[in-house]
Amino acid sequence: MLGRKVAKIPKSACLSHRTSSLTVPSDRLDDLPPAIRLAVHVAHELALGADSVWAEYLDACPSSPVPVALLWDPFEDQDAPAGLGGTAVEREMRKLGYDKVRTRTDVHALGQLCLPEKSLPAQRWIERFYNERAGNLYATASVSQPGLPLFLHACSLVASRAFQIDTYHTLALVPFADTFNHSDSPHVHLASDHWVCSVCGALDECPHDGQQSDGACLPRISPAASTAPAADTCDLVSERFVPAGEEIFNTYGPLSNAQLLASYGFVLEANEHEYLLFDAAHVGEVASFRPPDLDLRLATINRWIRTEEEVDLGARFAEHPLITDARLPDALGIDADARLDFRFFLLAVWLAQDSTRDTDEPSELVRNSLAVAESLEQVVADAESFAVEDEVGREAGPSSPYAIARRVAELIVRTCNVYQERQREPGLTAVELLDMADRLAQQASSFRSRRIHLVLGTDSPKTQPSRNHTGLALRYLAGERLLLEHVRLQWTFD
């Protein structure tokens, strides 16, 4: 049944910095990103082993670090990070690792790492943090200080499993809820009352309501008067019917494979939220335009979209086969169906009709863009129109909608080529990259079998994780390469 609560997990049963057995003065943790703060506590509970109240739950979690790409060591896993060079994962890791401010409550855990050192990879920053501050944080612990490998393991658990549950616990590991795999078509989602007292965690009215000092509660709508306090739980709520025997899926959000690999350590074979994100340097190289000048044109386009309310450009492209009305995370984006973000399309038309002309008047660009979009739609709708349109285009001259459409298509294809040239193995197809990943997996399997029978040997114990990471990187790269191939196919009109 839609909207039915199929499971309730008391927040008191969730592992957070509020419920951990580690006692640390709050002023020692206040400056830490939420993910790192939680990792400090999770590492302590892992170090306690069977003595931890969370022992059974932690035993059910992965016993080795989850392969989230943000935590790959660029020195020990050289092949894996290199395989992600020039991809959306590299951009995602840069964004997740170094953003200084995150205020949204629905971001995934590593979105709140907020690492301040732009020059340091995430794992190196965490290692430095551990070396400089762990001794102080664990000084009063009942067990010896967790080692660095255990702390990195805790970071990977937080990255791949933590939920933002409310303003008191912030990030927490939620038993049972984190056992469900991610899907674009989930059966359930996690819900909880987010606005609780940030001082004591109360869901009902409490003495802290109305305080104006630091740490005071945010305004809350109190539940109806009751003689008993409201039960504060994290709930798994159904979204659709689950047939008997079918695996139940949760959703981590509308995430691309780049976001999934960077923060959760896996990719989906067919991800409807996949997209390519170019930057101004890619387009600028093709259009012989300086990136700052392209950024100015994009800013102008965004201003037009905001101010020209009578021209709903997005709605004009709602059903277009090559242009999407949905805004992607970046204007220079192409979705999984090879459709351009309509802001990218407007920029491409602007460049294609006259890359040297600057203007503050949107009406001509809008008219031209709509005509070009109609021409593109006709080409896609009827393959036989190629010859007819080509004749019309030659008769009408280089300023005809079809001639501009061809130049737009050429710009898109050439931008894809520039993007691919900056990646690993630019000459290989998606199928060839997948073959490389499969061969690596076979070698890894052989390596595992060999180690069972070896007492001494020359293989490093870190070889296996490195191979796994490289295989993941190759599989992601193959997915991006496949999308590039699809875009080129869709936008080639000859």
GROMACS .gro file of C-alpha atoms in nm:
model
  494
    1MET     CA    1   0.000   0.000   0.000
    2LEU     CA    2   0.137   0.340  -0.099
    3GLY     CA    3   0.250   0.549   0.197
    4ARG     CA    4   0.236   0.265   0.448
    5LYS     CA    5   0.504   0.251   0.717
    6VAL     CA    6   0.664  -0.090   0.676
    7ALA     CA    7   0.929  -0.045   0.945
    8LYS     CA    8   1.000   0.192   1.234
    9ILE     CA    9   1.351   0.235   1.374
   10PRO     CA   10   1.373   0.432   1.701
   11LYS     CA   11   1.621   0.714   1.672
   12SER     CA   12   1.767   0.595   2.000
   13ALA     CA   13   1.872   0.279   1.812
   14CYS     CA   14   2.062   0.478   1.550
   15LEU     CA   15   2.437   0.522   1.584
   16SER     CA   16   2.520   0.892   1.592
   17HIS     CA   17   2.754   1.121   1.782
   18ARG     CA   18   2.467   1.160   2.030
   19THR     CA   19   2.423   0.788   2.102
   20SER     CA   20   2.781   0.662   2.081
   21SER     CA   21   2.954   0.546   2.401
   22LEU     CA   22   3.250   0.774   2.323
   23THR     CA   23   3.244   1.076   2.549
   24VAL     CA   24   3.414   1.376   2.390
   25PRO     CA   25   3.364   1.740   2.497
   26SER     CA   26   3.147   1.903   2.232
   27ASP     CA   27   3.394   2.186   2.174
   28ARG     CA   28   3.644   1.932   2.038
   29LEU     CA   29   3.398   1.822   1.770
   30ASP     CA   30   3.207   2.138   1.681
   31ASP     CA   31   3.448   2.239   1.406
   32LEU     CA   32   3.435   1.900   1.233
   33PRO     CA   33   3.228   1.819   0.923
   34PRO     CA   34   2.932   1.597   1.026
   35ALA     CA   35   3.068   1.296   0.836
   36ILE     CA   36   3.408   1.311   1.006
   37ARG     CA   37   3.248   1.369   1.346
   38LEU     CA   38   3.035   1.057   1.303
   39ALA     CA   39   3.336   0.859   1.177
   40VAL     CA   40   3.521   0.942   1.502
   41HIS     CA   41   3.241   0.772   1.697
   42VAL     CA   42   3.195   0.480   1.458
   43ALA     CA   43   3.569   0.404   1.471
   44HIS     CA   44   3.548   0.395   1.851
   45GLU     CA   45   3.260   0.146   1.844
   46LEU     CA   46   3.448  -0.069   1.592
   47ALA     CA   47   3.752  -0.067   1.824
   48LEU     CA   48   3.534  -0.183   2.114
   49GLY     CA   49   3.447  -0.497   1.917
   50ALA     CA   50   3.216  -0.731   2.108
   51ASP     CA   51   3.201  -0.487   2.399
   52SER     CA   52   3.020  -0.228   2.190
   53VAL     CA   53   2.645  -0.202   2.231
   54TRP     CA   54   2.644  -0.177   1.850
   55ALA     CA   55   2.851  -0.495   1.802
   56GLU     CA   56   2.581  -0.703   1.632
   57TYR     CA   57   2.488  -0.419   1.399
   58LEU     CA   58   2.850  -0.339   1.307
   59ASP     CA   59   2.920  -0.709   1.248
   60ALA     CA   60   2.650  -0.697   0.980
   61CYS     CA   61   2.819  -0.403   0.806
   62PRO     CA   62   3.096  -0.455   0.548
   63SER     CA   63   3.408  -0.591   0.721
   64SER     CA   64   3.644  -0.407   0.484
   65PRO     CA   65   3.637  -0.048   0.358
   66VAL     CA   66   3.361   0.029   0.110
   67PRO     CA   67   3.523   0.137  -0.223
   68VAL     CA   68   3.388   0.494  -0.233
   69ALA     CA   69   3.601   0.673  -0.490
   70LEU     CA   70   3.647   0.983  -0.277
   71LEU     CA   71   3.853   0.776  -0.031
   72TRP     CA   72   4.078   0.606  -0.285
   73ASP     CA   73   4.441   0.674  -0.217
   74PRO     CA   74   4.589   0.852  -0.522
   75PHE     CA   75   4.938   0.724  -0.436
   76GLU     CA   76   4.864   0.359  -0.354
   77ASP     CA   77   4.575   0.327  -0.605
   78GLN     CA   78   4.743   0.514  -0.887
   79ASP     CA   79   4.564   0.333  -1.171
   80ALA     CA   80   4.216   0.384  -1.026
   81PRO     CA   81   4.219   0.764  -0.983
   82ALA     CA   82   4.400   0.795  -1.317
   83GLY     CA   83   4.115   0.601  -1.477
   84LEU     CA   84   3.873   0.865  -1.353
   85GLY     CA   85   4.073   1.157  -1.490
   86GLY     CA   86   3.864   1.384  -1.710
   87THR     CA   87   3.535   1.224  -1.603
   88ALA     CA   88   3.236   1.349  -1.406
   89VAL     CA   89   3.361   1.146  -1.107
   90GLU     CA   90   3.674   1.358  -1.088
   91ARG     CA   91   3.459   1.671  -1.085
   92GLU     CA   92   3.224   1.518  -0.826
   93MET     CA   93   3.511   1.424  -0.594
   94ARG     CA   94   3.651   1.774  -0.622
   95LYS     CA   95   3.312   1.917  -0.530
   96LEU     CA   96   3.240   1.677  -0.245
   97GLY     CA   97   3.585   1.697  -0.097
   98TYR     CA   98   3.637   2.067  -0.097
   99ASP     CA   99   3.302   2.247  -0.065
  100LYS     CA  100   3.326   2.456   0.250
  101VAL     CA  101   2.954   2.505   0.314
  102ARG     CA  102   2.670   2.255   0.290
  103THR     CA  103   2.328   2.346   0.427
  104ARG     CA  104   2.084   2.113   0.253
  105THR     CA  105   1.951   1.835   0.472
  106ASP     CA  106   1.906   1.578   0.196
  107VAL     CA  107   2.266   1.553   0.078
  108HIS     CA  108   2.448   1.226   0.117
  109ALA     CA  109   2.712   1.187   0.384
  110LEU     CA  110   3.028   1.274   0.196
  111GLY     CA  111   2.859   1.586   0.070
  112GLN     CA  112   2.928   1.715   0.419
  113LEU     CA  113   3.299   1.637   0.438
  114CYS     CA  114   3.370   1.999   0.348
  115LEU     CA  115   3.744   1.942   0.340
  116PRO     CA  116   3.922   2.277   0.360
  117GLU     CA  117   4.245   2.184   0.181
  118LYS     CA  118   4.198   2.204  -0.196
  119SER     CA  119   4.551   2.076  -0.250
  120LEU     CA  120   4.493   1.749  -0.064
  121PRO     CA  121   4.302   1.440  -0.181
  122ALA     CA  122   4.029   1.343   0.065
  123GLN     CA  123   4.211   1.041   0.207
  124ARG     CA  124   4.528   1.243   0.267
  125TRP     CA  125   4.330   1.513   0.445
  126ILE     CA  126   4.166   1.248   0.665
  127GLU     CA  127   4.505   1.094   0.743
  128ARG     CA  128   4.644   1.431   0.846
  129PHE     CA  129   4.337   1.498   1.059
  130TYR     CA  130   4.381   1.160   1.225
  131ASN     CA  131   4.752   1.212   1.295
  132GLU     CA  132   4.701   1.560   1.436
  133ARG     CA  133   4.381   1.520   1.638
  134ALA     CA  134   4.290   1.156   1.702
  135GLY     CA  135   4.506   1.133   2.014
  136ASN     CA  136   4.319   1.421   2.174
  137LEU     CA  137   3.976   1.296   2.071
  138TYR     CA  138   4.029   0.943   2.200
  139ALA     CA  139   4.223   1.041   2.513
  140THR     CA  140   3.938   0.947   2.748
  141ALA     CA  141   3.824   0.636   2.559
  142SER     CA  142   3.795   0.307   2.745
  143VAL     CA  143   3.990   0.124   2.475
  144SER     CA  144   4.308   0.202   2.287
  145GLN     CA  145   4.291   0.453   2.005
  146PRO     CA  146   4.156   0.306   1.678
  147GLY     CA  147   4.428   0.272   1.417
  148LEU     CA  148   4.424   0.469   1.093
  149PRO     CA  149   4.299   0.173   0.881
  150LEU     CA  150   4.005   0.129   1.119
  151PHE     CA  151   3.932   0.502   1.106
  152LEU     CA  152   3.933   0.497   0.724
  153HIS     CA  153   3.702   0.195   0.739
  154ALA     CA  154   3.468   0.398   0.961
  155CYS     CA  155   3.479   0.688   0.712
  156SER     CA  156   3.376   0.453   0.430
  157LEU     CA  157   3.084   0.318   0.635
  158VAL     CA  158   2.965   0.669   0.708
  159ALA     CA  159   3.003   0.770   0.344
  160SER     CA  160   2.808   0.477   0.206
  161ARG     CA  161   2.549   0.413   0.479
  162ALA     CA  162   2.472   0.724   0.685
  163PHE     CA  163   2.144   0.915   0.667
  164GLN     CA  164   2.065   1.271   0.764
  165ILE     CA  165   1.785   1.207   1.015
  166ASP     CA  166   1.722   1.531   1.205
  167THR     CA  167   1.868   1.849   1.354
  168TYR     CA  168   1.980   1.675   1.674
  169HIS     CA  169   2.152   1.359   1.553
  170THR     CA  170   2.236   1.508   1.211
  171LEU     CA  171   2.409   1.215   1.036
  172ALA     CA  172   2.354   0.865   1.175
  173LEU     CA  173   2.386   0.499   1.085
  174VAL     CA  174   2.033   0.357   1.082
  175PRO     CA  175   2.018  -0.021   1.145
  176PHE     CA  176   1.801  -0.218   0.904
  177ALA     CA  177   1.731   0.087   0.685
  178ASP     CA  178   2.086   0.070   0.544
  179THR     CA  179   2.047  -0.289   0.427
  180PHE     CA  180   1.838  -0.192   0.123
  181ASN     CA  181   2.013  -0.140  -0.207
  182HIS     CA  182   1.958   0.167  -0.422
  183SER     CA  183   1.730   0.177  -0.725
  184ASP     CA  184   1.584   0.443  -0.953
  185SER     CA  185   1.247   0.269  -0.897
  186PRO     CA  186   1.243   0.215  -0.520
  187HIS     CA  187   0.982   0.033  -0.316
  188VAL     CA  188   1.048   0.234   0.001
  189HIS     CA  189   1.211   0.554   0.121
  190LEU     CA  190   1.332   0.669   0.462
  191ALA     CA  191   1.138   0.944   0.639
  192SER     CA  192   1.167   1.107   0.980
  193ASP     CA  193   1.068   1.421   1.168
  194HIS     CA  194   1.362   1.645   1.086
  195TRP     CA  195   1.283   1.953   1.294
  196VAL     CA  196   1.344   1.839   1.650
  197CYS     CA  197   1.517   2.025   1.929
  198SER     CA  198   1.880   2.061   1.829
  199VAL     CA  199   1.979   2.075   2.197
  200CYS     CA  200   1.798   1.778   2.351
  201GLY     CA  201   1.639   1.601   2.053
  202ALA     CA  202   1.281   1.640   2.180
  203LEU     CA  203   1.006   1.607   1.923
  204ASP     CA  204   0.746   1.759   2.157
  205GLU     CA  205   0.773   2.095   2.326
  206CYS     CA  206   1.079   2.133   2.546
  207PRO     CA  207   1.241   2.399   2.767
  208HIS     CA  208   1.470   2.502   2.481
  209ASP     CA  209   1.189   2.620   2.252
  210GLY     CA  210   1.208   2.988   2.177
  211GLN     CA  211   1.570   3.034   2.278
  212GLN     CA  212   1.760   3.281   2.065
  213SER     CA  213   2.117   3.195   2.169
  214ASP     CA  214   2.354   2.974   1.975
  215GLY     CA  215   2.235   2.615   1.971
  216ALA     CA  216   1.870   2.710   2.019
  217CYS     CA  217   1.595   2.513   1.852
  218LEU     CA  218   1.474   2.618   1.513
  219PRO     CA  219   1.101   2.701   1.507
  220ARG     CA  220   0.903   2.378   1.517
  221ILE     CA  221   0.541   2.287   1.478
  222SER     CA  222   0.457   2.092   1.790
  223PRO     CA  223   0.241   1.780   1.759
  224ALA     CA  224  -0.110   1.780   1.899
  225ALA     CA  225  -0.133   1.784   2.277
  226SER     CA  226  -0.092   1.438   2.423
  227THR     CA  227  -0.044   1.284   2.763
  228ALA     CA  228   0.248   1.081   2.627
  229PRO     CA  229   0.556   1.204   2.435
  230ALA     CA  230   0.553   1.140   2.062
  231ALA     CA  231   0.750   0.838   1.943
  232ASP     CA  232   1.048   0.966   1.743
  233THR     CA  233   1.142   0.714   1.478
  234CYS     CA  234   1.295   0.677   1.134
  235ASP     CA  235   1.032   0.517   0.913
  236LEU     CA  236   1.057   0.314   0.597
  237VAL     CA  237   0.758   0.422   0.390
  238SER     CA  238   0.629   0.222   0.092
  239GLU     CA  239   0.620   0.382  -0.252
  240ARG     CA  240   0.479   0.092  -0.451
  241PHE     CA  241   0.358  -0.266  -0.421
  242VAL     CA  242   0.622  -0.530  -0.351
  243PRO     CA  243   0.552  -0.872  -0.509
  244ALA     CA  244   0.635  -1.174  -0.295
  245GLY     CA  245   0.997  -1.283  -0.331
  246GLU     CA  246   1.113  -0.958  -0.491
  247GLU     CA  247   1.406  -0.764  -0.347
  248ILE     CA  248   1.301  -0.442  -0.175
  249PHE     CA  249   1.490  -0.133  -0.291
  250ASN     CA  250   1.540   0.204  -0.127
  251THR     CA  251   1.654   0.520  -0.302
  252TYR     CA  252   1.955   0.735  -0.218
  253GLY     CA  253   1.818   1.011  -0.440
  254PRO     CA  254   1.823   1.095  -0.813
  255LEU     CA  255   2.197   1.035  -0.842
  256SER     CA  256   2.418   0.989  -1.145
  257ASN     CA  257   2.679   0.712  -1.159
  258ALA     CA  258   2.946   0.973  -1.089
  259GLN     CA  259   2.773   1.063  -0.763
  260LEU     CA  260   2.714   0.697  -0.675
  261LEU     CA  261   3.076   0.596  -0.732
  262ALA     CA  262   3.222   0.898  -0.553
  263SER     CA  263   3.002   0.863  -0.245
  264TYR     CA  264   2.874   0.504  -0.233
  265GLY     CA  265   3.128   0.292  -0.419
  266PHE     CA  266   2.916   0.141  -0.698
  267VAL     CA  267   2.758   0.221  -1.035
  268LEU     CA  268   2.429   0.116  -1.194
  269GLU     CA  269   2.433  -0.064  -1.527
  270ALA     CA  270   2.142   0.147  -1.659
  271ASN     CA  271   2.099   0.473  -1.471
  272GLU     CA  272   1.822   0.706  -1.588
  273HIS     CA  273   1.988   0.994  -1.401
  274GLU     CA  274   2.316   0.963  -1.587
  275TYR     CA  275   2.446   1.269  -1.772
  276LEU     CA  276   2.757   1.423  -1.923
  277LEU     CA  277   2.876   1.757  -1.790
  278PHE     CA  278   3.111   1.957  -2.007
  279ASP     CA  279   3.288   2.268  -1.889
  280ALA     CA  280   3.364   2.592  -2.067
  281ALA     CA  281   3.712   2.469  -2.159
  282HIS     CA  282   3.568   2.178  -2.362
  283VAL     CA  283   3.326   2.397  -2.556
  284GLY     CA  284   3.574   2.684  -2.581
  285GLU     CA  285   3.835   2.463  -2.749
  286VAL     CA  286   3.583   2.366  -3.017
  287ALA     CA  287   3.436   2.715  -3.066
  288SER     CA  288   3.770   2.899  -3.033
  289PHE     CA  289   3.626   3.092  -2.743
  290ARG     CA  290   3.782   3.186  -2.411
  291PRO     CA  291   3.610   3.003  -2.120
  292PRO     CA  292   3.546   3.328  -1.928
  293ASP     CA  293   3.363   3.468  -2.233
  294LEU     CA  294   3.152   3.152  -2.257
  295ASP     CA  295   3.067   3.182  -1.888
  296LEU     CA  296   2.952   3.540  -1.952
  297ARG     CA  297   2.726   3.422  -2.233
  298LEU     CA  298   2.579   3.150  -2.012
  299ALA     CA  299   2.518   3.410  -1.742
  300THR     CA  300   2.339   3.624  -2.001
  301ILE     CA  301   2.124   3.329  -2.107
  302ASN     CA  302   2.031   3.253  -1.746
  303ARG     CA  303   1.938   3.618  -1.696
  304TRP     CA  304   1.713   3.606  -2.003
  305ILE     CA  305   1.544   3.292  -1.875
  306ARG     CA  306   1.473   3.458  -1.542
  307THR     CA  307   1.348   3.788  -1.686
  308GLU     CA  308   1.166   3.679  -2.002
  309GLU     CA  309   0.872   3.524  -1.820
  310GLU     CA  310   0.646   3.541  -2.124
  311VAL     CA  311   0.881   3.305  -2.311
  312ASP     CA  312   0.881   2.972  -2.129
  313LEU     CA  313   1.167   2.819  -2.325
  314GLY     CA  314   1.187   2.507  -2.112
  315ALA     CA  315   0.825   2.420  -2.188
  316ARG     CA  316   0.891   2.465  -2.561
  317PHE     CA  317   1.136   2.173  -2.547
  318ALA     CA  318   0.935   1.942  -2.321
  319GLU     CA  319   0.879   1.680  -2.592
  320HIS     CA  320   1.187   1.743  -2.805
  321PRO     CA  321   1.399   1.435  -2.892
  322LEU     CA  322   1.733   1.618  -2.872
  323ILE     CA  323   1.672   1.895  -2.614
  324THR     CA  324   1.554   1.856  -2.255
  325ASP     CA  325   1.352   2.107  -2.059
  326ALA     CA  326   1.481   1.963  -1.730
  327ARG     CA  327   1.775   2.154  -1.595
  328LEU     CA  328   2.077   1.933  -1.538
  329PRO     CA  329   2.324   2.005  -1.256
  330ASP     CA  330   2.524   2.216  -1.499
  331ALA     CA  331   2.408   2.413  -1.803
  332LEU     CA  332   2.665   2.244  -2.029
  333GLY     CA  333   2.502   1.906  -1.980
  334ILE     CA  334   2.362   1.619  -2.186
  335ASP     CA  335   2.129   1.360  -2.032
  336ALA     CA  336   2.120   0.982  -2.068
  337ASP     CA  337   1.904   1.012  -2.381
  338ALA     CA  338   2.160   1.238  -2.556
  339ARG     CA  339   1.941   1.547  -2.505
  340LEU     CA  340   2.101   1.886  -2.442
  341ASP     CA  341   2.010   2.101  -2.146
  342PHE     CA  342   1.812   2.378  -2.317
  343ARG     CA  343   2.054   2.639  -2.181
  344PHE     CA  344   2.338   2.454  -2.357
  345PHE     CA  345   2.128   2.449  -2.673
  346LEU     CA  346   2.073   2.826  -2.660
  347LEU     CA  347   2.447   2.879  -2.617
  348ALA     CA  348   2.524   2.641  -2.905
  349VAL     CA  349   2.283   2.827  -3.137
  350TRP     CA  350   2.437   3.159  -3.033
  351LEU     CA  351   2.784   3.028  -3.118
  352ALA     CA  352   2.671   2.860  -3.438
  353GLN     CA  353   2.493   3.160  -3.588
  354ASP     CA  354   2.774   3.406  -3.515
  355SER     CA  355   3.035   3.331  -3.250
  356THR     CA  356   3.174   3.684  -3.265
  357ARG     CA  357   2.848   3.871  -3.213
  358ASP     CA  358   2.751   3.986  -2.865
  359THR     CA  359   2.404   4.103  -2.776
  360ASP     CA  360   2.181   4.191  -2.486
  361GLU     CA  361   1.865   4.130  -2.686
  362PRO     CA  362   1.726   3.776  -2.640
  363SER     CA  363   1.436   3.787  -2.884
  364GLU     CA  364   1.638   3.712  -3.198
  365LEU     CA  365   1.826   3.424  -3.032
  366VAL     CA  366   1.500   3.283  -2.901
  367ARG     CA  367   1.337   3.296  -3.245
  368ASN     CA  368   1.640   3.138  -3.410
  369SER     CA  369   1.667   2.870  -3.143
  370LEU     CA  370   1.305   2.767  -3.181
  371ALA     CA  371   1.346   2.747  -3.559
  372VAL     CA  372   1.664   2.539  -3.522
  373ALA     CA  373   1.493   2.313  -3.270
  374GLU     CA  374   1.207   2.257  -3.513
  375SER     CA  375   1.456   2.169  -3.787
  376LEU     CA  376   1.633   1.921  -3.558
  377GLU     CA  377   1.303   1.762  -3.465
  378GLN     CA  378   1.211   1.718  -3.830
  379VAL     CA  379   1.543   1.549  -3.904
  380VAL     CA  380   1.496   1.303  -3.620
  381ALA     CA  381   1.131   1.236  -3.705
  382ASP     CA  382   1.185   1.152  -4.070
  383ALA     CA  383   1.511   1.001  -4.194
  384GLU     CA  384   1.415   1.078  -4.553
  385SER     CA  385   1.407   1.448  -4.472
  386PHE     CA  386   1.786   1.457  -4.475
  387ALA     CA  387   1.808   1.499  -4.850
  388VAL     CA  388   1.518   1.745  -4.866
  389GLU     CA  389   1.641   1.954  -4.574
  390ASP     CA  390   1.991   1.957  -4.718
  391GLU     CA  391   1.862   2.102  -5.043
  392VAL     CA  392   1.657   2.361  -4.857
  393GLY     CA  393   1.956   2.449  -4.642
  394ARG     CA  394   2.179   2.507  -4.948
  395GLU     CA  395   1.916   2.720  -5.115
  396ALA     CA  396   1.851   2.929  -4.806
  397GLY     CA  397   2.219   2.985  -4.729
  398PRO     CA  398   2.433   2.954  -4.416
  399SER     CA  399   2.184   3.145  -4.200
  400SER     CA  400   1.897   2.901  -4.253
  401PRO     CA  401   1.773   2.709  -3.945
  402TYR     CA  402   1.892   2.381  -4.093
  403ALA     CA  403   2.242   2.517  -4.163
  404ILE     CA  404   2.264   2.645  -3.806
  405ALA     CA  405   2.131   2.311  -3.681
  406ARG     CA  406   2.412   2.130  -3.860
  407ARG     CA  407   2.671   2.361  -3.704
  408VAL     CA  408   2.516   2.303  -3.361
  409ALA     CA  409   2.536   1.926  -3.419
  410GLU     CA  410   2.900   1.954  -3.527
  411LEU     CA  411   2.979   2.156  -3.214
  412ILE     CA  412   2.822   1.889  -2.992
  413VAL     CA  413   3.007   1.602  -3.162
  414ARG     CA  414   3.341   1.783  -3.154
  415THR     CA  415   3.290   1.873  -2.786
  416CYS     CA  416   3.235   1.504  -2.714
  417ASN     CA  417   3.563   1.430  -2.893
  418VAL     CA  418   3.754   1.690  -2.687
  419TYR     CA  419   3.600   1.553  -2.367
  420GLN     CA  420   3.703   1.197  -2.455
  421GLU     CA  421   4.056   1.299  -2.556
  422ARG     CA  422   4.117   1.416  -2.199
  423GLN     CA  423   4.028   1.077  -2.052
  424ARG     CA  424   4.220   0.755  -2.004
  425GLU     CA  425   4.246   0.534  -2.312
  426PRO     CA  426   4.069   0.781  -2.544
  427GLY     CA  427   4.104   0.550  -2.842
  428LEU     CA  428   3.908   0.261  -2.685
  429THR     CA  429   3.537   0.197  -2.721
  430ALA     CA  430   3.301   0.125  -2.431
  431VAL     CA  431   3.307  -0.247  -2.516
  432GLU     CA  432   3.689  -0.256  -2.515
  433LEU     CA  433   3.700  -0.081  -2.175
  434LEU     CA  434   3.456  -0.335  -2.034
  435ASP     CA  435   3.677  -0.614  -2.167
  436MET     CA  436   3.970  -0.458  -1.979
  437ALA     CA  437   3.762  -0.449  -1.660
  438ASP     CA  438   3.661  -0.815  -1.706
  439ARG     CA  439   4.023  -0.922  -1.755
  440LEU     CA  440   4.120  -0.734  -1.442
  441ALA     CA  441   3.842  -0.908  -1.247
  442GLN     CA  442   3.971  -1.247  -1.366
  443GLN     CA  443   4.322  -1.156  -1.254
  444ALA     CA  444   4.186  -1.048  -0.916
  445SER     CA  445   4.003  -1.379  -0.879
  446SER     CA  446   4.321  -1.567  -0.964
  447PHE     CA  447   4.511  -1.351  -0.714
  448ARG     CA  448   4.265  -1.442  -0.435
  449SER     CA  449   4.302  -1.813  -0.508
  450ARG     CA  450   4.680  -1.785  -0.513
  451ARG     CA  451   4.696  -1.611  -0.177
  452ILE     CA  452   4.506  -1.893  -0.008
  453HIS     CA  453   4.799  -2.124  -0.074
  454LEU     CA  454   5.081  -1.878  -0.017
  455VAL     CA  455   5.251  -1.831   0.317
  456LEU     CA  456   5.515  -1.594   0.184
  457GLY     CA  457   5.512  -1.409  -0.144
  458THR     CA  458   5.589  -1.086  -0.321
  459ASP     CA  459   5.231  -0.967  -0.370
  460SER     CA  460   5.141  -0.664  -0.163
  461PRO     CA  461   4.831  -0.707   0.056
  462LYS     CA  462   4.706  -0.383  -0.097
  463THR     CA  463   4.718  -0.520  -0.451
  464GLN     CA  464   4.369  -0.668  -0.431
  465PRO     CA  465   4.184  -0.348  -0.326
  466SER     CA  466   4.380  -0.155  -0.588
  467ARG     CA  467   4.269  -0.397  -0.862
  468ASN     CA  468   3.908  -0.375  -0.744
  469HIS     CA  469   3.921   0.005  -0.755
  470THR     CA  470   4.077   0.006  -1.100
  471GLY     CA  471   3.805  -0.230  -1.225
  472LEU     CA  472   3.536  -0.004  -1.085
  473ALA     CA  473   3.700   0.298  -1.249
  474LEU     CA  474   3.713   0.118  -1.585
  475ARG     CA  475   3.347   0.016  -1.562
  476TYR     CA  476   3.246   0.372  -1.485
  477LEU     CA  477   3.464   0.501  -1.769
  478ALA     CA  478   3.301   0.250  -2.003
  479GLY     CA  479   2.958   0.385  -1.907
  480GLU     CA  480   3.063   0.741  -1.985
  481ARG     CA  481   3.223   0.627  -2.311
  482LEU     CA  482   2.899   0.451  -2.408
  483LEU     CA  483   2.704   0.772  -2.347
  484LEU     CA  484   2.954   0.969  -2.556
  485GLU     CA  485   2.909   0.718  -2.838
  486HIS     CA  486   2.530   0.752  -2.808
  487VAL     CA  487   2.548   1.132  -2.819
  488ARG     CA  488   2.769   1.127  -3.129
  489LEU     CA  489   2.530   0.884  -3.298
  490GLN     CA  490   2.225   1.098  -3.219
  491TRP     CA  491   2.388   1.424  -3.328
  492THR     CA  492   2.554   1.303  -3.650
  493PHE     CA  493   2.331   1.384  -3.947
  494ASP     CA  494   2.540   1.253  -4.239
   0.00000   0.00000   0.00000
